[in-house]
Coordinates of C-alpha atoms and ligand atoms in Angstrom, one line a residue:
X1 CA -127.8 103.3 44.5
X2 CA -124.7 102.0 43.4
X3 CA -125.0 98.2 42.6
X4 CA -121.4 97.5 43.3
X5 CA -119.5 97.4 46.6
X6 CA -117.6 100.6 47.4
X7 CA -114.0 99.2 48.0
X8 CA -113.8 97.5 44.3
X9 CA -110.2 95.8 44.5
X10 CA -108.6 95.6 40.9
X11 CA -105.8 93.4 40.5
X12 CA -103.6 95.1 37.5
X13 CA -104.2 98.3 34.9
X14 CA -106.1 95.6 32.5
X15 CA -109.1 95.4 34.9
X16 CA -109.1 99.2 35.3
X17 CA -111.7 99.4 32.7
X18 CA -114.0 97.3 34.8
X19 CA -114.3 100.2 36.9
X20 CA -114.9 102.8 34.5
X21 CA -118.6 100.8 34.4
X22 CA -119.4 102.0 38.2
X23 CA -120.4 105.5 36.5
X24 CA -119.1 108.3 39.0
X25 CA -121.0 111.0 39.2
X26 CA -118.1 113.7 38.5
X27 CA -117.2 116.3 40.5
X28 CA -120.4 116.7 42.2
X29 CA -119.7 112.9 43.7
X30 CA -121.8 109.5 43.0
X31 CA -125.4 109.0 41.4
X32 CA -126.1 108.6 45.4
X33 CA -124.4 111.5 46.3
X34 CA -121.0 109.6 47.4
X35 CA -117.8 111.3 47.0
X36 CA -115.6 109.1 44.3
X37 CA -112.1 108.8 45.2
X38 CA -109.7 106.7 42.9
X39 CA -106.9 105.5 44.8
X40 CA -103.8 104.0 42.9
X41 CA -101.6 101.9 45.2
X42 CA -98.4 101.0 44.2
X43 CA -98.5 97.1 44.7
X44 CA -98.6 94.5 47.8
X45 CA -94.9 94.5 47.8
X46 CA -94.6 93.7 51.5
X47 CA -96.9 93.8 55.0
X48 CA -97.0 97.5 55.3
X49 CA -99.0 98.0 52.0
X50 CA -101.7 95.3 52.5
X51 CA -102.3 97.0 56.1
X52 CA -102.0 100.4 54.1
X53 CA -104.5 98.8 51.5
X54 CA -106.7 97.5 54.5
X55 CA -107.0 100.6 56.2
X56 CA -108.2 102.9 53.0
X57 CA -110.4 100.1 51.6
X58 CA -111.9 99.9 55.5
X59 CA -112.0 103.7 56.1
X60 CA -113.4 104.5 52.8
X61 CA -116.7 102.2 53.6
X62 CA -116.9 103.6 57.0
X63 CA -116.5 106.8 55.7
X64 CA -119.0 106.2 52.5
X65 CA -116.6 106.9 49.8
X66 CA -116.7 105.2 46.8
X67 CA -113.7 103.9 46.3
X68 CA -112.2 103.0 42.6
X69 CA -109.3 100.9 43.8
X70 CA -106.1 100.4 41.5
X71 CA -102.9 98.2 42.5
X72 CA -99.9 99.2 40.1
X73 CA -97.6 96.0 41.1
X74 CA -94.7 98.7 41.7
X75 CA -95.3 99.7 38.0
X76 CA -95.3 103.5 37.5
X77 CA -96.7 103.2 34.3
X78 CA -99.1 101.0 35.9
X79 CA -100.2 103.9 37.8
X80 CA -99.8 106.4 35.5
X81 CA -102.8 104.5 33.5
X82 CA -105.0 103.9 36.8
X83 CA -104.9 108.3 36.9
X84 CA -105.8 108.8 33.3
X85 CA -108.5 106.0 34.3
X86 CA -109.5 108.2 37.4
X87 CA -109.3 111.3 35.2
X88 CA -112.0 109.9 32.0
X89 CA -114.1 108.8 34.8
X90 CA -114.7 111.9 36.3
X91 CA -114.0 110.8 40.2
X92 CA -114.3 113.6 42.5
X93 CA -110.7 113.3 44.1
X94 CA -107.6 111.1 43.0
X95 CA -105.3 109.7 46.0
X96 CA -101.9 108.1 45.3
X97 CA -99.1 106.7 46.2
X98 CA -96.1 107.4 44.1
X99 CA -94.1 104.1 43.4
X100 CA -91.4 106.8 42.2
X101 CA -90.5 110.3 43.1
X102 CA -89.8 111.3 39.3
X103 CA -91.9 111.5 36.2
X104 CA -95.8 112.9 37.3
X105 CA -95.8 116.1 36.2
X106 CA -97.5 115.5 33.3
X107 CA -100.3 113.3 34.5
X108 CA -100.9 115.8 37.4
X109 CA -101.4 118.5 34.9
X110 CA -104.5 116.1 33.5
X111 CA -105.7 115.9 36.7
X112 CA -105.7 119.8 37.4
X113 CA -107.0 121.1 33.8
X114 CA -109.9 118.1 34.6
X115 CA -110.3 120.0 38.1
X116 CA -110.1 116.8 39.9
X117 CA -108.0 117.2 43.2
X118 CA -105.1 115.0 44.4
X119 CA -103.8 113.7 47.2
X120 CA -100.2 112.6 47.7
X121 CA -100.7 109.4 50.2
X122 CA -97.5 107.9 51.6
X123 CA -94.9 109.1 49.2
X124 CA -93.9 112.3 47.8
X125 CA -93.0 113.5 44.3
X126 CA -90.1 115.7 43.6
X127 CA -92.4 118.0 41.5
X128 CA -91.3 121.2 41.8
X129 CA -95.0 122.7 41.2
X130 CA -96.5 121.8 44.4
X131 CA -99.5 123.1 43.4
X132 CA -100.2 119.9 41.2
X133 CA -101.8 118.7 44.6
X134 CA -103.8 119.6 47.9
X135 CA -101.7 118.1 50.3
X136 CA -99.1 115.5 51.2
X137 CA -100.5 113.1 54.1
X138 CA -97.7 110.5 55.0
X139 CA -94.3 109.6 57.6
X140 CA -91.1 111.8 56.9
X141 CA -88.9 109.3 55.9
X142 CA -85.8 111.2 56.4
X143 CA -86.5 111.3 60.6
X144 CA -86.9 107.6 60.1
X145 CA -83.5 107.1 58.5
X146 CA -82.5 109.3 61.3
X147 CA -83.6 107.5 64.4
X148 CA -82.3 104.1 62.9
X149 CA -78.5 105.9 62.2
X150 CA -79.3 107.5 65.8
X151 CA -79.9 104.3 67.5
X152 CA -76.5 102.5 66.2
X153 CA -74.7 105.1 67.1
X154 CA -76.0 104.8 70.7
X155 CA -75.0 101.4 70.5
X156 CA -71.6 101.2 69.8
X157 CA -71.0 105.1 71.5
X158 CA -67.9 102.8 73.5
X159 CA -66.1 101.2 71.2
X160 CA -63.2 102.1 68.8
X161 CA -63.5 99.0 65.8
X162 CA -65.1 100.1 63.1
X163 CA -68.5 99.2 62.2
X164 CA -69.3 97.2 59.1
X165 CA -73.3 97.9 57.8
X166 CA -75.2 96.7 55.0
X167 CA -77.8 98.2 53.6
X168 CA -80.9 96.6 52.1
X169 CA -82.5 99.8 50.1
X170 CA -86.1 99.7 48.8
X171 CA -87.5 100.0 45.4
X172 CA -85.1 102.4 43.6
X173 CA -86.0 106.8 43.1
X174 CA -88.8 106.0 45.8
X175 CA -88.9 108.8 48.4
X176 CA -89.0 105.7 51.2
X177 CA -85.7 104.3 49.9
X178 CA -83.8 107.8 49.3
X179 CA -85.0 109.3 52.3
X180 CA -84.4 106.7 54.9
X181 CA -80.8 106.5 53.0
X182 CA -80.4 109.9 53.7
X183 CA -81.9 110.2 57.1
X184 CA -79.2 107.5 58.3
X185 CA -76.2 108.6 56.4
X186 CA -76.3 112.0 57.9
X187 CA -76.7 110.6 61.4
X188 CA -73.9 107.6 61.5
X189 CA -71.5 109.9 58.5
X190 CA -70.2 112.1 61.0
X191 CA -68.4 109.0 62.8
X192 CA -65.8 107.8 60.5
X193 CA -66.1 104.3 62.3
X194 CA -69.5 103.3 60.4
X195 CA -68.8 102.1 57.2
X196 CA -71.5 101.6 55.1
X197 CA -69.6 98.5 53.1
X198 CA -72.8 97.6 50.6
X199 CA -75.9 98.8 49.7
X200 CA -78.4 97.4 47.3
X201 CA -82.0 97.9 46.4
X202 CA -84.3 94.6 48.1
X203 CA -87.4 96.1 46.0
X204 CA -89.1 96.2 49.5
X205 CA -90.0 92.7 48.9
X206 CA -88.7 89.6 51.5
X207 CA -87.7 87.3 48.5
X208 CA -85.1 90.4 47.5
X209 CA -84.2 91.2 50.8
X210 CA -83.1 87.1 51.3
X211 CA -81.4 87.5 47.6
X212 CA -79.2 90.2 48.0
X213 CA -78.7 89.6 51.7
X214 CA -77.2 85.9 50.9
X215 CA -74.7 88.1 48.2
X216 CA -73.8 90.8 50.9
X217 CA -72.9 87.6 52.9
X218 CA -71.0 86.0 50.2
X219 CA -68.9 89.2 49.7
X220 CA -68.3 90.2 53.1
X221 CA -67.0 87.7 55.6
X222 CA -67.6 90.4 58.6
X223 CA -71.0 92.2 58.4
X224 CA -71.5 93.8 61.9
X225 CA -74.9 95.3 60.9
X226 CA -77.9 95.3 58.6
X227 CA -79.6 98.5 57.9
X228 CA -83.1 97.5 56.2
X229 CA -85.4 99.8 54.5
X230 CA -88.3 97.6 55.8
X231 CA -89.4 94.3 57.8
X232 CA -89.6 92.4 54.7
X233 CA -86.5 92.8 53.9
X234 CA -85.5 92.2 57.1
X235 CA -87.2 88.8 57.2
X236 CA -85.9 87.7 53.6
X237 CA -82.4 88.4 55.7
X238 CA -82.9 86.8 58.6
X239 CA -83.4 83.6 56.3
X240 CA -80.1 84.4 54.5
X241 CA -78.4 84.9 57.5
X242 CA -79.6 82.0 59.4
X243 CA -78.7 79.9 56.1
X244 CA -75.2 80.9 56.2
X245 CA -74.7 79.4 59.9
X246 CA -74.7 82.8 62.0
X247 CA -77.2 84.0 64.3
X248 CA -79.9 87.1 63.3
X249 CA -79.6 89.7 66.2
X250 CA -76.7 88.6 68.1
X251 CA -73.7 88.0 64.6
X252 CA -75.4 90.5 63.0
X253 CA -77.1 93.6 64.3
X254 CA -80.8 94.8 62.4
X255 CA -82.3 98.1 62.0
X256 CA -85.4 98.1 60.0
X257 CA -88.7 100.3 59.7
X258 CA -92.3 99.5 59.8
X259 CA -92.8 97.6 62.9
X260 CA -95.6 95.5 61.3
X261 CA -96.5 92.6 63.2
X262 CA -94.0 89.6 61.2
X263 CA -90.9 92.0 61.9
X264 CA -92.2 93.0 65.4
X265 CA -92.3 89.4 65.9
X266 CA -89.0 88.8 65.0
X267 CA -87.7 91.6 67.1
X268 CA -89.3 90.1 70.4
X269 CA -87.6 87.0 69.6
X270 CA -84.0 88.8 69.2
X271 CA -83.9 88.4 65.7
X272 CA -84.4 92.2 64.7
X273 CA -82.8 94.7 67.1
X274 CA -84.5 97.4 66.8
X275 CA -87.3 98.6 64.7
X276 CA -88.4 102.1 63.8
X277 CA -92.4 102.5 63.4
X278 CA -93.9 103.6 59.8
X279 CA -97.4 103.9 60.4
X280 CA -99.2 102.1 57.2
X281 CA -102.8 103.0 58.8
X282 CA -103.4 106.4 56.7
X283 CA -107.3 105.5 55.4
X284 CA -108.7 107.9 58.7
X285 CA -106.6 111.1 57.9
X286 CA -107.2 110.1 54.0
X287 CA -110.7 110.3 53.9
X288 CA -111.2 113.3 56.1
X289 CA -108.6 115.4 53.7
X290 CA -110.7 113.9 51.0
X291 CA -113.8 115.0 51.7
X292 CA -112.3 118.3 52.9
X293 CA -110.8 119.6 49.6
X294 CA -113.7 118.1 47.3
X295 CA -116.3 120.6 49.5
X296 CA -113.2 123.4 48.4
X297 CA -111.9 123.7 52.4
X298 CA -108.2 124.5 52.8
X299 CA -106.1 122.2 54.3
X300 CA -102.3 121.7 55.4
X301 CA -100.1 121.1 52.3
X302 CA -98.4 118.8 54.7
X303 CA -99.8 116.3 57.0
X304 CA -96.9 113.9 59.0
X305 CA -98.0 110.9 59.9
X306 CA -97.2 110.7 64.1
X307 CA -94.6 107.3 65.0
X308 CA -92.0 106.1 67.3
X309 CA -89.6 103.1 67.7
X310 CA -89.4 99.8 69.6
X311 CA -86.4 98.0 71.2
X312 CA -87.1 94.1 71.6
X313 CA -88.3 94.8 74.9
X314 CA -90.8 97.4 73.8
X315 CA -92.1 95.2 71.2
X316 CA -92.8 92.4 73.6
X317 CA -95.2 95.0 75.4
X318 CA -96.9 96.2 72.3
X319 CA -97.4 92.9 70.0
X320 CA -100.6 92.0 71.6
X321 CA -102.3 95.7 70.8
X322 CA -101.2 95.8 67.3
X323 CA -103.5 96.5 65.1
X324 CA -101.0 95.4 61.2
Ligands
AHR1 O1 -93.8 103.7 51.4 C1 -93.8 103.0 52.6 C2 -93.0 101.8 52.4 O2 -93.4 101.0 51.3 C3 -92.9 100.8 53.5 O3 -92.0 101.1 54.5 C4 -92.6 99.6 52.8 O4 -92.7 98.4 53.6 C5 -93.5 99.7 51.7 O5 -93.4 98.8 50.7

């Protein structure tokens, strides 16, 4: 038996040593038989990872995966060290999620010449050999992007003014923050009345989101609309905008994604307009793909995580069932 508790939460690369002491049993699993996943999150930048974080610490117990648990604090070298960690202790099967699209080449070689499996949770990496992992379980980012530029459009599909939107990106090269870019611009570029008239990256964090926004309002004296990457930065704007005397949902319109319960919150009270959902509750799916590819069974390079979108009056309906 293992004498410590499955979902061992390490705060920061310097503790990751700690958990080489739990003594995985390799590729055959635990002492006891457990599968061994390491799991390298990328930080607790904002609501959607601690519900993220929640749901794979949660499903790995029900599950009974050990879980070796790694948070990088939006560090990709941080995370690039929790692997190597994974690697040297022999886990069974290695889930991530990239704080970056760039740079893993090398560190998913390790993994493959140490024949220890990976799994690409959440975000993608722009490798071009896809066989440096099993399979890709997450949200396509792009359709997000897509359904927020869609939604604006439907909104102003009457006027003839042009349309001034900021854009509050996340954490720089992630696939979150270039896809939902991307996903939008194609949607509202083939209007010429949207003009995007900033963009900045917010980090996905609400202190970033409230700095940048309070510049974007210092710069611009006529913001129409805020395009978020995510509800924290949605609700680090609301407090800018609120601070500079104009009123969140009505001066200013706001798109954001997650739908995790702050920003739902604030989108049944009028603040947020509209909200596409990014599903941070992955640990089910996770597990099953785990145990899957350590017993050698194929499975889908790609699994898409299944979502929709709320207006305010939606998310009046569905706060009191939600479960982040
Ligand atoms: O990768 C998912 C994104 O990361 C979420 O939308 C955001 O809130 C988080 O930080």
């Amino acid at each position: 038996m293992f004498k410590r508790i499955s979902a061992l939460v390490l705060v920061g690369v310097t503790t990751l040593a700690m958990a080489g002491c739990s003594g995985s049993g390799g590729s055959g699993g635990s002492s006891d038989g457990k599968i061994v996943m390491g799991f390298a999150q990328v930080g607790a930048e904002s609501g959607w990872r601690t519900a993220n974080t929640k749901s794979v610490q949660e499903s790995a117990k029900s599950a009974g995966v050990e879980l070796k648990f790694s948070d990088a604090q939006q560090k990709q070298e941080n995370q690039i060290k929790a692997i190597r960690s994974y690697i040297q202790q022999k886990v069974d099967v290695i889930a991530f999620s990239p704080v970056v699209e760039s740079g893993w080449d090398t560190v998913l070689n390790e993994a493959r010449n140490a024949k220890i499996p990976v799994i690409l949770t959440d975000r993608a990496v722009d490798s071009q050999d896809k066989s440096l992992y099993k399979t890709f379980l997450g949200s396509d980012f792009v359709e997000e992007g897509k359904k927020a530029g869609q939604w604006l459009v439907d909104q102003y599909k009457d006027g003839t003014d042009q349309v001034n939107i900021v854009q509050l990106e996340g954490t720089t090269g992630s696939a979150p923050a270039n896809d939902r870019k991307e996903g939008f611009e194609q949607v509202v570029s083939a209007d010429p009345r949207f003009k995007v008239i900033a963009s900045q990256t917010g980090d996905f964090t609400r202190a970033k989101g409230k700095e940048v926004m309070e510049a974007f309002l210092k710069a611009n004296p006529k913001i129409d609309v805020l395009y978020a990457h995510n509800d924290d930065m949605a609700l680090g704007a609301i407090e800018a905008i609120e601070g500079a005397g104009k009123v969140p949902g009505k001066d200013i319109k706001i798109i954001s994604v997650d739908a995790v319960h702050d920003g739902m919150q604030a989108l049944a009270d009028g603040k947020i307009s509209f909200i596409v959902e990014c599903s941070p509750l992955l640990g089910p799916q996770l597990m099953d793909l785990a145990k899957k590819v350590v017993k050698g069974e194929q499975v889908p390079d790609r699994v898409v995580t299944e979502e929709t979108t709320f207006t305010q009056e939606q998310a009046k309906d569905a706060l009191p069932g939600r479960k982040y």
